[in-house]
Amino acid sequence: MYVAVKGGEAAIDNAHRLLADRRRGDRSVPALTLDQITEQLAIGVDRVMSEGSLYDRRLAALAMKQARGDLIEAIFLVRAYRTTLPRFGHSEPVDTGAMLIERRVSACYKDLPGGQLLGPTFDYTHRLLDEDLEGDPQVETGLQRGGIQEPVMRVADILDQEGLIEDDGAIDPALEPGDINQTPTEFPMSRAMRLQSLSRGDEGFLLALGYSTQRGYARSHPFVGEIRIGEVDVDVFMPELGFAVPVGRIQVTECQMVNQFKGSAKAPPQFTRGYGLVFGQSERKAMAMSLCDRALRAEELGEDLVAPPQDQEFVLSHCDNVQATGFVEHLKLPHYVDFQAELGLVRTMRAEYEQCTGEAVLETREAAE
Amino acid sequence: MNIAVDQAARRDRMAVLARCSTERLNSLWAKLGLQPAHTPLRGPEAGLVMLRGRIGGTGEPFNVGEATVTRASVTLEDGSVGHAMALGRDHAKVRLSAVIDALCRNAEMAARIDAELIQPMRQELEVADETRRQQTAATRVDFFTMVRGED
């Protein structure tokens, strides 16, 4: 027999009303505007864009406001919104070499063409809370330095001249990259689809896995070949015009991680690379992504599979925080019937157990007598 | 007109229209004093494009994630068709961009629009880029070597 139980409608309505009330908080405090969020919580907004897998700062800011600052909830909202829009097509691949650079550093070369450009970084700050920010102090604009600027060369191209670093390989123009939104998950997954998955993966999860590769779970000796942050042009092919049309610019963070490689039967000793490309200013995420990308290439490079970061199924099935939170959080929803069934089972097992131990005690006593 | 030159000019115009701010576009458009009658062919409508990168920066393409875009196509009374597409969800801006694209099918009108609307906006965008470049340049590390010891 199955008895459907209904109820809770009024409680749910009232809970949502209370949520809206608490979200707004003290009415004597001015409400946040989306401009304030996009301008002043920009890196949080970028995280919501990249893990929500939707480049739209204003929507990400709206999601953050609605989610009361719960970033995973905001990412969930953005992912849900995405499904309401039609897909018009895809862009031409963005050219990160032609980026309008806002930051570019390399840990491999001190004096590389284009130089070390620190940009707006938290690095070298003392991590001391600035009590002035309790108010709204006057802040100076960034200094400018004129003069002719060198082109900012890719680090991979520098090493490539000596043949000591793997190149990106030949491009098969007929090959379409798979799309994890439109194909059921199957392992092994192509590197293109792995990168898509990692680019929207949870920053914390990828950070922890990347960290584990440095600590010895999957041998890797990484150097930051280059990190660059800046804006790239987006072109979309319009069939009605017959050519690709510029539709604007996006900000991205790119990380080239360079790893030692002892060589294999097929390849000489050289440096290999892990790659990270993430929406917005998301340096930590791009670095973690490139570490994970490199670890996931273990099989391709003939390395022993010994640690979780090298395991495609482990990494890619668990890096999506919307999936993860959905499955973990569903546990709090009513499981009354399931639990009743298990309760009955445990009662039966307990009764059998007690009967057995009872008999065993009796037997022992009898044996002693 | 040479097809390649015309296409390049159209592309450049579209690049400026896609990136300009709506307020700036509206104010320059108002100064032009044009009010061409037009009918929508499609949109403006918002949708998604999948943004692609390349593995390792220059290798095989891969899908990074989507972006919101808005597209519109219009026809003018003389039959000229204009198209526009821009990141974001600003319907009014994209509709106006499509009208401007349609007007620019006429060479004389294109010259006027380029001079009075596109060129000033392009210049402002270039100035903004240059400011960014120079702000970044100010954070460039100038290494110096400390000489120690006797040699």
mmCIF file of C-alpha atoms in Angstrom, chain B residues 16-147:
data_model
loop_
_atom_site.group_PDB
_atom_site.id
_atom_site.type_symbol
_atom_site.label_atom_id
_atom_site.label_comp_id
_atom_site.label_asym_id
_atom_site.label_seq_id
_atom_site.Cartn_x
_atom_site.Cartn_y
_atom_site.Cartn_z
ATOM 1 C CA VAL B 16 32.437 49.515 -32.418
ATOM 2 C CA LEU B 17 28.650 49.163 -32.129
ATOM 3 C CA ALA B 18 28.999 45.924 -30.142
ATOM 4 C CA ARG B 19 31.326 47.496 -27.600
ATOM 5 C CA CYS B 20 29.970 51.033 -27.231
ATOM 6 C CA SER B 21 27.832 52.086 -24.299
ATOM 7 C CA THR B 22 24.118 52.426 -24.959
ATOM 8 C CA GLU B 23 23.988 55.980 -23.609
ATOM 9 C CA ARG B 24 26.803 57.169 -25.841
ATOM 10 C CA LEU B 25 25.274 55.496 -28.898
ATOM 11 C CA ASN B 26 21.873 57.042 -28.179
ATOM 12 C CA SER B 27 23.256 60.533 -27.740
ATOM 13 C CA LEU B 28 25.311 60.438 -30.968
ATOM 14 C CA TRP B 29 22.394 58.893 -32.820
ATOM 15 C CA ALA B 30 20.078 61.659 -31.630
ATOM 16 C CA LYS B 31 22.524 64.251 -33.007
ATOM 17 C CA LEU B 32 22.379 62.627 -36.444
ATOM 18 C CA GLY B 33 18.668 63.380 -36.504
ATOM 19 C CA LEU B 34 17.755 60.312 -38.548
ATOM 20 C CA GLN B 35 14.501 58.501 -38.040
ATOM 21 C CA PRO B 36 14.373 55.861 -40.738
ATOM 22 C CA ALA B 37 11.229 53.748 -40.866
ATOM 23 C CA HIS B 38 12.135 50.109 -40.479
ATOM 24 C CA THR B 39 10.498 46.755 -39.899
ATOM 25 C CA PRO B 40 11.986 43.997 -37.807
ATOM 26 C CA LEU B 41 13.020 40.903 -39.735
ATOM 27 C CA ARG B 42 14.109 39.071 -36.626
ATOM 28 C CA GLY B 43 14.360 40.014 -33.003
ATOM 29 C CA PRO B 44 15.787 41.714 -31.152
ATOM 30 C CA GLU B 45 16.093 38.464 -29.262
ATOM 31 C CA ALA B 46 18.405 37.268 -26.530
ATOM 32 C CA GLY B 47 20.120 33.907 -26.671
ATOM 33 C CA LEU B 48 23.395 32.177 -26.017
ATOM 34 C CA VAL B 49 26.600 31.639 -27.895
ATOM 35 C CA MET B 50 29.074 29.023 -26.776
ATOM 36 C CA LEU B 51 32.426 30.733 -26.295
ATOM 37 C CA ARG B 52 35.408 28.767 -27.523
ATOM 38 C CA GLY B 53 39.063 28.795 -26.632
ATOM 39 C CA ARG B 54 41.977 26.719 -27.851
ATOM 40 C CA ILE B 55 43.698 23.951 -25.923
ATOM 41 C CA GLY B 56 47.028 25.319 -24.738
ATOM 42 C CA GLY B 57 46.199 28.688 -26.338
ATOM 43 C CA THR B 58 46.807 27.675 -29.970
ATOM 44 C CA GLY B 59 45.622 24.054 -30.265
ATOM 45 C CA GLU B 60 42.295 22.379 -30.941
ATOM 46 C CA PRO B 61 39.195 24.414 -30.076
ATOM 47 C CA PHE B 62 37.235 23.631 -26.914
ATOM 48 C CA ASN B 63 34.045 25.025 -25.412
ATOM 49 C CA VAL B 64 34.691 27.246 -22.403
ATOM 50 C CA GLY B 65 31.166 28.289 -21.485
ATOM 51 C CA GLU B 66 28.300 30.323 -22.856
ATOM 52 C CA ALA B 67 27.596 34.038 -22.997
ATOM 53 C CA THR B 68 24.368 35.948 -23.401
ATOM 54 C CA VAL B 69 24.020 37.692 -26.759
ATOM 55 C CA THR B 70 21.287 39.686 -28.436
ATOM 56 C CA ARG B 71 20.744 39.758 -32.187
ATOM 57 C CA ALA B 72 18.478 41.737 -34.463
ATOM 58 C CA SER B 73 17.836 42.118 -38.182
ATOM 59 C CA VAL B 74 15.800 44.930 -39.746
ATOM 60 C CA THR B 75 14.694 46.078 -43.206
ATOM 61 C CA LEU B 76 14.413 49.701 -44.232
ATOM 62 C CA GLU B 77 11.775 51.035 -46.614
ATOM 63 C CA ASP B 78 14.252 50.911 -49.521
ATOM 64 C CA GLY B 79 14.757 47.201 -48.854
ATOM 65 C CA SER B 80 18.210 47.463 -47.245
ATOM 66 C CA VAL B 81 18.750 44.811 -44.606
ATOM 67 C CA GLY B 82 20.844 45.340 -41.484
ATOM 68 C CA HIS B 83 22.107 42.887 -38.898
ATOM 69 C CA ALA B 84 23.582 43.252 -35.446
ATOM 70 C CA MET B 85 24.732 41.001 -32.625
ATOM 71 C CA ALA B 86 26.284 41.992 -29.317
ATOM 72 C CA LEU B 87 27.169 40.366 -26.002
ATOM 73 C CA GLY B 88 24.626 41.046 -23.270
ATOM 74 C CA ARG B 89 20.895 41.582 -23.289
ATOM 75 C CA ASP B 90 20.458 45.172 -24.442
ATOM 76 C CA HIS B 91 17.648 44.867 -26.986
ATOM 77 C CA ALA B 92 17.318 48.584 -27.756
ATOM 78 C CA LYS B 93 21.017 48.977 -28.498
ATOM 79 C CA VAL B 94 21.127 45.955 -30.786
ATOM 80 C CA ARG B 95 18.002 47.032 -32.668
ATOM 81 C CA LEU B 96 19.514 50.461 -33.252
ATOM 82 C CA SER B 97 22.808 48.838 -34.323
ATOM 83 C CA ALA B 98 20.914 46.801 -36.926
ATOM 84 C CA VAL B 99 19.215 49.964 -38.227
ATOM 85 C CA ILE B 100 22.610 51.657 -38.475
ATOM 86 C CA ASP B 101 24.027 48.631 -40.307
ATOM 87 C CA ALA B 102 21.116 48.794 -42.762
ATOM 88 C CA LEU B 103 21.587 52.548 -43.339
ATOM 89 C CA CYS B 104 25.273 51.918 -44.068
ATOM 90 C CA ARG B 105 24.350 49.760 -47.075
ATOM 91 C CA ASN B 106 24.172 53.154 -48.746
ATOM 92 C CA ALA B 107 27.727 54.425 -49.311
ATOM 93 C CA GLU B 108 26.908 58.103 -48.787
ATOM 94 C CA MET B 109 25.046 57.442 -45.584
ATOM 95 C CA ALA B 110 27.817 55.106 -44.419
ATOM 96 C CA ALA B 111 30.375 57.882 -44.809
ATOM 97 C CA ARG B 112 28.247 60.235 -42.725
ATOM 98 C CA ILE B 113 27.574 57.682 -40.023
ATOM 99 C CA ASP B 114 31.234 56.669 -39.903
ATOM 100 C CA ALA B 115 32.310 60.267 -39.482
ATOM 101 C CA GLU B 116 29.719 61.425 -36.983
ATOM 102 C CA LEU B 117 28.937 58.305 -34.984
ATOM 103 C CA ILE B 118 31.389 55.436 -35.463
ATOM 104 C CA GLN B 119 34.636 57.390 -35.530
ATOM 105 C CA PRO B 120 34.064 59.332 -32.261
ATOM 106 C CA MET B 121 33.049 56.145 -30.447
ATOM 107 C CA ARG B 122 35.996 54.214 -31.855
ATOM 108 C CA GLN B 123 38.323 56.916 -30.664
ATOM 109 C CA GLU B 124 36.840 56.864 -27.165
ATOM 110 C CA LEU B 125 37.171 53.094 -26.982
ATOM 111 C CA GLU B 126 40.795 53.337 -28.123
ATOM 112 C CA VAL B 127 41.535 55.967 -25.490
ATOM 113 C CA ALA B 128 40.001 53.720 -22.824
ATOM 114 C CA ASP B 129 42.147 50.792 -24.028
ATOM 115 C CA GLU B 130 45.263 52.943 -24.007
ATOM 116 C CA THR B 131 44.535 54.076 -20.438
ATOM 117 C CA ARG B 132 44.271 50.422 -19.416
ATOM 118 C CA ARG B 133 47.492 49.562 -21.190
ATOM 119 C CA GLN B 134 49.303 52.404 -19.477
ATOM 120 C CA GLN B 135 47.880 51.518 -16.064
ATOM 121 C CA THR B 136 49.104 47.957 -16.557
ATOM 122 C CA ALA B 137 52.467 49.245 -17.787
ATOM 123 C CA ALA B 138 52.878 51.165 -14.512
ATOM 124 C CA THR B 139 52.805 47.824 -12.675
ATOM 125 C CA ARG B 140 55.653 46.390 -14.761
ATOM 126 C CA VAL B 141 58.544 45.133 -12.654
ATOM 127 C CA ASP B 142 61.872 46.812 -13.378
ATOM 128 C CA PHE B 143 64.452 44.382 -12.068
ATOM 129 C CA PHE B 144 67.766 45.630 -10.866
ATOM 130 C CA THR B 145 70.762 43.653 -9.722
ATOM 131 C CA MET B 146 72.517 44.257 -6.437
ATOM 132 C CA VAL B 147 76.225 43.772 -6.914
#
